[in-house]
Amino acid sequence: MNTSEIPADTVLLNSTQSVCPVCLAVVDARIVAEGTTVHMEKECPEHGRFRTYLSPDVEHYRWMDAFRFPFVKPERPAPALKGCPEDCGLCTAHRRHSTLVEIELTQRCNLRCPVCFMAAEALQAAAQPGPDLAALETMYRAIMGKTGPSTSIQLTGGEPTIRKDLPDIVRLGKRIGFEAIEVNTNGVVIARNPELVTELLEAGISGIYMQFDGLTSEVYDKIRGEDLLQIKQQAIENCRKAGVQVVLAMTIIEGINHDQLGAVLRFALQNRDVIAGVAYQPAFGSGRFDVSNERRLTMGDVANLLAEQSNGILTPYDLWPLGCSHPACDSATYIVEDQGRFRPLTGMITTEEYVEHFDPDSPQGSVLPDIADRMFPELGPGLSIVVMSYMDAMNMDLKRLRECSMTVAGPNGELIPFCSYQLTNIHGKKRSEIGSGNAA
């Protein structure tokens, strides 16, 4: 594709590289505005042209893209040899250091969700046990050498709570020196075993990051394959009793739970004693996606929906891009109670103050709470709101990928951007599984 092929009624916003959704080969791509909407267009010589919706509002998209922060590059990067996304490690072409590193403890899980970015079910069933404590110590030390103790660690899977040695894994990370270790979970085990929450707290966890897709049974039946609403509520109650903070992670699919963003927001605000934040995550197409998706929701859609459902607390322009990554990757606000009413921190500060007080070491969910602590120490704890816009094979933007600060640890301590690590083609196959000339 070249600019001479752009129709007269189309505005070119940016040129980048992406991947073919079938074979995952790197291809040129362009981001264009057509009327009020934004799309990515790309073409693979073998598999043809593809067009992906990116945003409902070009003016909002441009406003988001205007937020820019200084780059803090990775320490001790790997050489750039084959080009993005083949050199992840992180390589010398990567523009931002890691602020959060996921460690995958297992590919096994106690649920079979119709929507899951992990490997297909057959691969999970055949998965080997996760890394033992000796291997995890090697990974922890490699991460520490590349990032330092202030980088947040998230223990994930699969489902990490099915490992009996999870408290030992937390203790190991604390002993090596990491300040914040969070457990990413579906909540099933901690709902049924409240003693585990206490054990994890004593081991040193900083919090629980828990799937929470809505407040009706039907939502869980469709997204998780069974009614888990009471399980989720019990897991939160067990964390409350133990004194462990929770961040709710809501996977959003139009036609299933797009109308519950405001309800989840109100639930979180009513339970601020235990819920520290909500991560709204428009569903993306890596791994297994076995539900009907009426329309692909984007970060711009979620900003509009959340504002409409917030009872006047938020507008779409209260969600600001986070300076730890590319402006199209995530946006956030921090809701505080000020003189008896809820207000977004982003309505109380200027963009200049945001840049001035931004801490490049803050991970996604902590950027604005850290600023609030410095600028408004008199306010009590608020509620962190983050919209996470993950990439898949349809909307992969390699310019964005090079600014990723949310990474996954490889077995030898290499740090791989999350969206690159989880990338599969439209048939759910990873790059290593796609044979030459046969990607279906």
Coordinates of C-alpha atoms in Angstrom, one line a residue:
M1 CA 0.0 0.0 0.0
N2 CA 1.1 3.5 -0.6
T3 CA -0.3 7.0 -0.1
S4 CA -1.3 7.3 -3.8
E5 CA -3.9 4.5 -3.2
I6 CA -5.7 6.4 -0.4
P7 CA -9.3 7.5 -1.6
A8 CA -10.0 11.2 -1.6
D9 CA -12.4 11.0 1.3
T10 CA -9.8 9.2 3.5
V11 CA -7.3 10.9 5.8
L12 CA -4.0 9.2 6.5
L13 CA -3.2 9.5 10.2
N14 CA -0.2 7.3 10.5
S15 CA 1.9 4.6 8.8
T16 CA 3.2 1.6 10.7
Q17 CA 3.8 -2.1 10.4
S18 CA 1.5 -4.9 11.5
V19 CA 1.2 -8.7 10.9
C20 CA -1.0 -10.7 8.5
P21 CA -3.8 -12.2 10.6
V22 CA -3.4 -15.5 8.8
C23 CA 0.4 -16.2 8.5
L24 CA 1.6 -13.5 11.0
A25 CA 4.2 -12.2 8.5
V26 CA 5.1 -8.6 9.0
V27 CA 3.3 -6.3 6.6
D28 CA 3.0 -2.5 6.1
A29 CA -0.1 -0.9 7.5
R30 CA -1.7 2.5 7.6
I31 CA -4.1 4.1 10.1
V32 CA -6.8 6.1 8.4
A33 CA -9.8 8.2 9.2
E34 CA -12.9 7.7 7.2
G35 CA -15.5 10.3 8.3
T36 CA -15.5 10.1 12.1
T37 CA -14.1 6.6 12.5
V38 CA -10.6 5.3 12.5
H39 CA -9.4 2.0 10.9
M40 CA -6.2 0.1 10.2
E41 CA -5.7 -1.2 6.7
K42 CA -3.0 -3.7 5.6
E43 CA -2.3 -6.2 2.9
C44 CA -0.5 -9.6 2.8
P45 CA 0.9 -10.7 -0.6
E46 CA -0.4 -14.2 0.1
H47 CA -3.6 -13.7 2.1
G48 CA -5.0 -10.4 0.8
R49 CA -6.3 -7.2 2.4
F50 CA -7.6 -6.7 5.9
R51 CA -9.4 -3.7 7.5
T52 CA -9.8 -3.3 11.3
Y53 CA -11.9 -0.8 13.2
L54 CA -9.8 1.2 15.7
S55 CA -11.9 4.0 17.1
P56 CA -15.4 5.6 16.9
D57 CA -14.2 9.2 17.1
V58 CA -11.2 10.5 15.1
E59 CA -11.0 13.7 17.2
H60 CA -10.8 11.7 20.4
Y61 CA -8.2 9.4 18.8
R62 CA -6.1 12.4 17.8
W63 CA -6.4 13.9 21.3
M64 CA -5.2 10.7 22.9
D65 CA -2.3 10.4 20.4
A66 CA -1.1 13.9 21.4
F67 CA -0.1 12.8 24.9
R68 CA 3.6 12.1 24.8
F69 CA 6.0 11.4 27.7
P70 CA 9.8 11.0 27.7
F71 CA 11.1 7.5 26.9
V72 CA 12.9 5.5 29.5
K73 CA 14.6 2.7 27.6
P74 CA 15.2 -0.8 28.9
E75 CA 18.4 -1.5 30.7
R76 CA 20.7 -4.2 29.3
P77 CA 18.6 -4.8 26.1
A78 CA 19.2 -7.7 23.7
P79 CA 20.5 -7.0 20.2
A80 CA 18.0 -6.2 17.4
L81 CA 18.7 -8.8 14.8
K82 CA 15.6 -9.9 12.9
G83 CA 13.3 -6.9 13.6
C84 CA 10.1 -6.5 15.6
P85 CA 8.4 -8.7 16.8
E86 CA 11.1 -11.4 16.5
D87 CA 13.8 -9.8 18.7
C88 CA 11.8 -9.3 22.0
G89 CA 14.0 -9.7 24.9
L90 CA 13.6 -6.6 25.2
C91 CA 15.8 -5.5 22.3
T92 CA 17.7 -2.3 21.5
A93 CA 14.8 -1.1 19.3
H94 CA 12.4 -1.1 22.3
R95 CA 11.5 2.4 23.5
R96 CA 10.2 1.8 27.1
H97 CA 11.4 -0.2 30.1
S98 CA 9.1 -2.7 31.9
T99 CA 7.0 -1.4 34.7
L100 CA 5.1 -4.7 35.2
V101 CA 6.4 -8.2 34.5
E102 CA 4.1 -11.3 34.3
I103 CA 5.5 -14.6 35.4
E104 CA 3.5 -17.5 34.0
L105 CA 3.3 -20.2 36.6
T106 CA 1.3 -22.8 34.7
Q107 CA -0.8 -23.2 31.5
R108 CA -3.3 -25.3 33.4
C109 CA -6.6 -23.9 34.6
N110 CA -9.6 -25.0 36.7
L111 CA -12.0 -23.3 34.2
R112 CA -12.5 -23.7 30.4
C113 CA -13.6 -20.2 29.5
P114 CA -15.1 -19.7 26.0
V115 CA -12.9 -16.5 25.9
C116 CA -9.3 -17.0 26.9
F117 CA -6.1 -15.5 25.5
M118 CA -4.2 -18.6 26.7
A119 CA -3.5 -21.6 24.4
A120 CA -6.3 -23.7 23.0
E121 CA -7.8 -26.3 25.4
A122 CA -6.0 -29.3 23.9
L123 CA -2.6 -27.6 24.5
Q124 CA -3.6 -26.7 28.1
A125 CA -4.6 -30.3 28.8
A126 CA -1.2 -31.5 27.5
A127 CA 0.8 -28.7 29.3
Q128 CA 3.7 -29.7 31.4
P129 CA 4.0 -28.6 35.1
G130 CA 5.1 -25.0 35.4
P131 CA 8.6 -23.9 36.4
D132 CA 9.8 -25.2 39.7
L133 CA 11.2 -23.0 42.5
A134 CA 14.7 -23.3 41.2
A135 CA 13.7 -22.2 37.7
L136 CA 11.5 -19.4 39.2
E137 CA 14.5 -18.1 41.2
T138 CA 16.5 -17.9 38.0
M139 CA 13.6 -16.0 36.4
Y140 CA 13.2 -13.6 39.3
R141 CA 16.9 -12.8 39.5
A142 CA 17.1 -12.3 35.7
I143 CA 14.1 -9.8 35.9
M144 CA 15.7 -8.1 38.9
G145 CA 18.9 -7.6 37.0
K146 CA 17.1 -6.0 34.1
T147 CA 14.4 -3.9 35.9
G148 CA 15.2 -3.5 39.6
P149 CA 13.0 -4.0 42.7
S150 CA 10.4 -1.3 41.9
T151 CA 9.0 -3.2 38.9
S152 CA 5.7 -4.9 39.8
I153 CA 5.4 -8.7 39.4
Q154 CA 2.2 -10.3 38.4
L155 CA 2.0 -14.1 39.0
T156 CA -0.3 -15.5 36.3
G157 CA -1.2 -18.6 34.2
G158 CA -3.3 -20.5 33.4
E159 CA -4.6 -20.3 36.9
P160 CA -1.8 -19.7 39.4
T161 CA -3.8 -20.6 42.5
I162 CA -3.9 -24.3 41.5
R163 CA -0.2 -24.4 42.4
K164 CA 0.1 -25.6 46.0
D165 CA 3.4 -23.8 46.4
L166 CA 2.0 -20.4 45.4
P167 CA 2.8 -18.9 48.8
D168 CA 6.4 -20.2 48.5
I169 CA 6.7 -18.5 45.1
V170 CA 5.6 -15.2 46.6
R171 CA 8.0 -15.5 49.4
L172 CA 10.8 -16.3 47.0
G173 CA 10.1 -13.1 45.0
K174 CA 10.0 -11.0 48.2
R175 CA 13.2 -12.5 49.4
I176 CA 14.9 -11.6 46.1
G177 CA 13.7 -8.0 46.6
F178 CA 10.6 -7.3 44.6
E179 CA 8.4 -4.7 46.4
A180 CA 5.0 -5.5 44.7
I181 CA 3.8 -9.0 43.8
E182 CA 0.2 -9.5 42.6
V183 CA -1.7 -12.7 41.9
N184 CA -3.8 -12.8 38.7
T185 CA -6.7 -15.2 39.3
N186 CA -10.2 -16.2 38.3
G187 CA -11.1 -16.2 42.1
V188 CA -12.4 -19.8 42.3
V189 CA -9.8 -21.2 44.7
I190 CA -9.6 -18.1 46.9
A191 CA -13.4 -18.2 47.2
R192 CA -13.4 -21.8 48.4
N193 CA -10.2 -21.6 50.4
P194 CA -10.1 -18.3 52.5
E195 CA -7.0 -19.6 54.3
L196 CA -5.1 -19.3 51.1
V197 CA -5.7 -15.5 51.0
T198 CA -4.3 -15.2 54.5
E199 CA -1.3 -17.3 53.5
L200 CA -0.6 -15.2 50.5
L201 CA -0.9 -12.0 52.5
E202 CA 1.6 -13.4 55.1
A203 CA 3.9 -14.4 52.2
G204 CA 3.9 -10.8 51.0
I205 CA 1.4 -10.3 48.1
S206 CA 0.5 -6.7 47.3
G207 CA -3.0 -7.6 46.0
I208 CA -5.3 -9.8 43.9
Y209 CA -6.1 -9.1 40.2
M210 CA -9.3 -10.9 39.6
Q211 CA -11.5 -11.6 36.6
F212 CA -14.9 -9.9 37.1
D213 CA -17.0 -9.6 34.0
G214 CA -20.3 -8.2 35.4
L215 CA -23.0 -8.5 38.0
T216 CA -25.4 -11.0 36.4
S217 CA -25.2 -14.8 36.1
E218 CA -25.8 -14.7 32.4
V219 CA -22.5 -12.8 31.7
Y220 CA -20.4 -15.5 33.4
D221 CA -22.3 -18.3 31.6
K222 CA -21.4 -16.8 28.3
I223 CA -17.9 -15.6 28.9
R224 CA -16.6 -18.1 31.5
G225 CA -18.8 -21.1 30.7
E226 CA -20.6 -21.3 34.1
D227 CA -22.3 -19.1 36.6
L228 CA -19.5 -17.7 38.8
L229 CA -21.2 -14.6 40.2
Q230 CA -21.4 -15.9 43.8
I231 CA -17.9 -17.3 43.6
K232 CA -16.6 -13.8 42.6
Q233 CA -18.5 -12.1 45.4
Q234 CA -17.2 -14.7 48.0
A235 CA -13.6 -14.2 46.7
I236 CA -13.9 -10.5 47.3
E237 CA -15.4 -11.0 50.8
N238 CA -12.5 -13.4 51.7
C239 CA -10.0 -10.7 50.6
R240 CA -11.9 -8.1 52.6
K241 CA -11.7 -10.3 55.8
A242 CA -8.0 -10.9 55.2
G243 CA -7.1 -7.3 54.4
V244 CA -6.0 -7.9 50.8
Q245 CA -6.8 -5.3 48.1
V246 CA -8.5 -6.4 44.9
V247 CA -8.4 -5.1 41.3
L248 CA -11.4 -6.2 39.2
A249 CA -10.6 -7.1 35.6
M250 CA -13.6 -6.9 33.3
T251 CA -13.4 -8.5 29.8
I252 CA -16.0 -6.5 27.7
I253 CA -17.9 -8.0 24.7
E254 CA -20.6 -6.1 23.0
G255 CA -24.0 -7.8 23.2
I256 CA -22.9 -9.6 26.5
N257 CA -21.8 -7.2 29.1
H258 CA -21.1 -3.8 27.4
D259 CA -24.1 -2.4 29.3
Q260 CA -22.6 -3.3 32.7
L261 CA -19.6 -1.0 32.8
G262 CA -21.4 1.5 35.0
A263 CA -22.8 -1.2 37.3
V264 CA -19.3 -2.6 37.9
L265 CA -18.0 1.0 38.5
R266 CA -20.7 1.6 41.2
F267 CA -20.1 -1.8 42.8
A268 CA -16.3 -1.0 43.0
L269 CA -17.0 2.5 44.5
Q270 CA -19.4 0.9 47.1
N271 CA -16.6 -1.5 48.1
R272 CA -13.6 0.8 48.1
D273 CA -12.5 -0.7 51.4
V274 CA -11.3 -3.8 49.5
I275 CA -11.5 -2.9 45.8
A276 CA -8.6 -0.6 44.7
G277 CA -9.4 -0.5 41.0
V278 CA -11.2 -1.7 37.9
A279 CA -9.4 -2.7 34.7
Y280 CA -11.8 -2.5 31.7
Q281 CA -10.5 -4.8 28.9
P282 CA -12.2 -4.8 25.5
A283 CA -12.0 -8.4 24.3
F284 CA -9.2 -9.1 21.9
G285 CA -8.8 -12.1 19.5
S286 CA -5.7 -14.0 20.7
G287 CA -6.0 -17.5 21.8
R288 CA -9.5 -19.0 22.2
F289 CA -12.6 -16.9 21.3
D290 CA -15.7 -19.1 21.1
V291 CA -18.5 -16.5 21.6
S292 CA -20.4 -14.3 19.2
N293 CA -18.8 -10.8 19.1
E294 CA -21.4 -8.4 17.6
R295 CA -18.8 -5.6 17.1
R296 CA -15.2 -5.3 18.1
L297 CA -15.1 -2.7 21.0
T298 CA -12.1 -0.4 21.3
M299 CA -10.7 1.8 24.0
G300 CA -12.7 4.8 22.5
D301 CA -15.9 2.8 22.6
V302 CA -15.3 1.8 26.3
A303 CA -14.5 5.4 27.2
N304 CA -17.9 6.5 25.7
L305 CA -19.8 3.6 27.3
L306 CA -18.3 4.1 30.7
A307 CA -19.0 7.9 30.6
E308 CA -22.6 7.3 29.6
Q309 CA -23.1 4.7 32.4
S310 CA -21.2 6.6 35.1
N311 CA -24.2 8.8 36.3
G312 CA -22.2 12.0 35.5
I313 CA -19.0 11.1 37.2
L314 CA -16.9 10.7 34.0
T315 CA -16.6 12.0 30.5
P316 CA -14.6 10.3 27.8
Y317 CA -12.0 13.0 28.1
D318 CA -11.4 12.2 31.8
L319 CA -9.6 9.0 30.7
W320 CA -6.0 10.1 29.9
P321 CA -3.3 8.0 28.2
L322 CA -0.8 6.5 30.6
G323 CA 2.7 7.7 30.1
C324 CA 4.3 4.3 30.7
S325 CA 3.2 3.0 27.3
H326 CA 1.9 4.2 23.9
P327 CA -1.2 6.5 24.1
A328 CA -3.3 3.9 22.2
C329 CA -2.4 1.1 24.7
D330 CA -4.2 2.2 27.8
S331 CA -5.9 5.1 29.4
A332 CA -7.0 5.9 33.0
T333 CA -8.4 8.1 35.6
Y334 CA -8.5 8.0 39.4
I335 CA -11.8 8.6 41.1
V336 CA -11.5 10.3 44.5
E337 CA -14.1 11.5 47.0
D338 CA -13.8 15.3 47.4
Q339 CA -16.2 17.2 49.6
G340 CA -18.8 14.4 49.5
R341 CA -18.8 13.7 45.8
F342 CA -16.8 11.5 43.5
R343 CA -14.5 13.3 41.1
P344 CA -11.9 12.1 38.6
L345 CA -8.3 13.3 39.4
T346 CA -7.9 14.1 35.7
G347 CA -10.5 16.8 36.2
M348 CA -8.5 18.4 39.1
I349 CA -5.1 18.7 37.4
T350 CA -3.7 20.0 34.2
T351 CA -1.9 18.0 31.6
E352 CA 1.2 20.0 32.4
E353 CA 0.9 18.9 36.0
Y354 CA 0.4 15.3 34.9
V355 CA 3.6 15.3 32.9
E356 CA 5.5 17.1 35.7
H357 CA 4.5 14.6 38.4
F358 CA 4.5 11.5 36.3
D359 CA 6.8 8.7 37.7
P360 CA 8.2 6.6 34.8
D361 CA 8.5 3.6 37.2
S362 CA 4.7 3.5 38.0
P363 CA 3.0 0.5 36.5
Q364 CA -0.3 1.0 34.7
G365 CA -2.7 1.0 37.6
S366 CA -0.5 3.1 39.9
V367 CA 0.3 6.1 37.6
L368 CA -2.5 8.4 38.7
P369 CA -2.8 7.1 42.4
D370 CA 0.9 7.9 42.8
I371 CA 0.3 11.4 41.4
A372 CA -2.7 11.9 43.8
D373 CA -0.5 10.9 46.7
R374 CA 2.0 13.5 45.8
M375 CA -0.4 16.4 44.9
F376 CA -3.4 15.7 47.2
P377 CA -2.1 13.9 50.3
E378 CA -5.2 15.0 52.2
L379 CA -7.5 12.9 50.1
G380 CA -8.2 9.3 51.1
P381 CA -7.7 6.3 48.8
G382 CA -9.6 6.4 45.6
L383 CA -10.5 4.0 42.8
S384 CA -8.1 3.5 39.9
I385 CA -9.8 3.1 36.5
V386 CA -7.8 1.7 33.6
V387 CA -8.9 0.8 30.1
M388 CA -6.5 -1.8 28.6
S389 CA -6.4 -1.9 24.8
Y390 CA -4.6 -5.1 24.0
M391 CA -3.6 -5.9 20.4
D392 CA -4.2 -9.1 18.4
A393 CA -3.4 -10.2 14.9
M394 CA -6.0 -7.9 13.4
N395 CA -4.9 -4.6 15.0
M396 CA -1.2 -5.3 15.8
D397 CA 0.8 -2.1 15.5
L398 CA 4.5 -2.6 15.8
K399 CA 5.1 1.0 16.7
R400 CA 2.8 0.5 19.7
L401 CA 4.5 -2.8 20.5
R402 CA 7.9 -1.1 20.8
E403 CA 6.5 1.2 23.6
C404 CA 5.0 -1.7 25.7
S405 CA 5.8 -1.6 29.4
M406 CA 3.7 -4.7 30.3
T407 CA 5.9 -7.7 29.7
V408 CA 5.9 -11.4 30.2
A409 CA 9.1 -13.2 31.5
G410 CA 10.5 -15.9 29.3
P411 CA 12.2 -19.0 30.8
N412 CA 15.6 -17.4 30.6
G413 CA 14.5 -14.0 32.0
E414 CA 13.9 -12.4 28.6
L415 CA 11.1 -9.8 28.7
I416 CA 8.5 -10.1 26.0
P417 CA 5.7 -7.5 25.4
F418 CA 2.4 -9.0 26.5
C419 CA 0.6 -8.6 23.1
S420 CA 3.6 -10.2 21.3
Y421 CA 3.8 -13.1 23.8
Q422 CA 0.0 -13.9 23.5
L423 CA -0.2 -13.3 19.7
T424 CA -2.0 -15.9 17.7
N425 CA -3.4 -15.9 14.2
I426 CA -7.2 -15.8 13.5
H427 CA -7.2 -19.6 13.9
G428 CA -5.7 -19.5 17.4
K429 CA -2.3 -20.6 16.3
K430 CA 1.0 -19.1 17.6
R431 CA 3.8 -18.2 15.2
S432 CA 5.7 -21.4 16.2
E433 CA 2.7 -23.5 15.2
I434 CA 2.2 -22.0 11.7
G435 CA 3.9 -24.2 9.1
S436 CA 5.4 -22.7 6.0
G437 CA 2.5 -21.9 3.6
N438 CA -0.1 -23.4 5.9
A439 CA -1.6 -21.1 8.5
A440 CA -5.1 -22.4 8.7

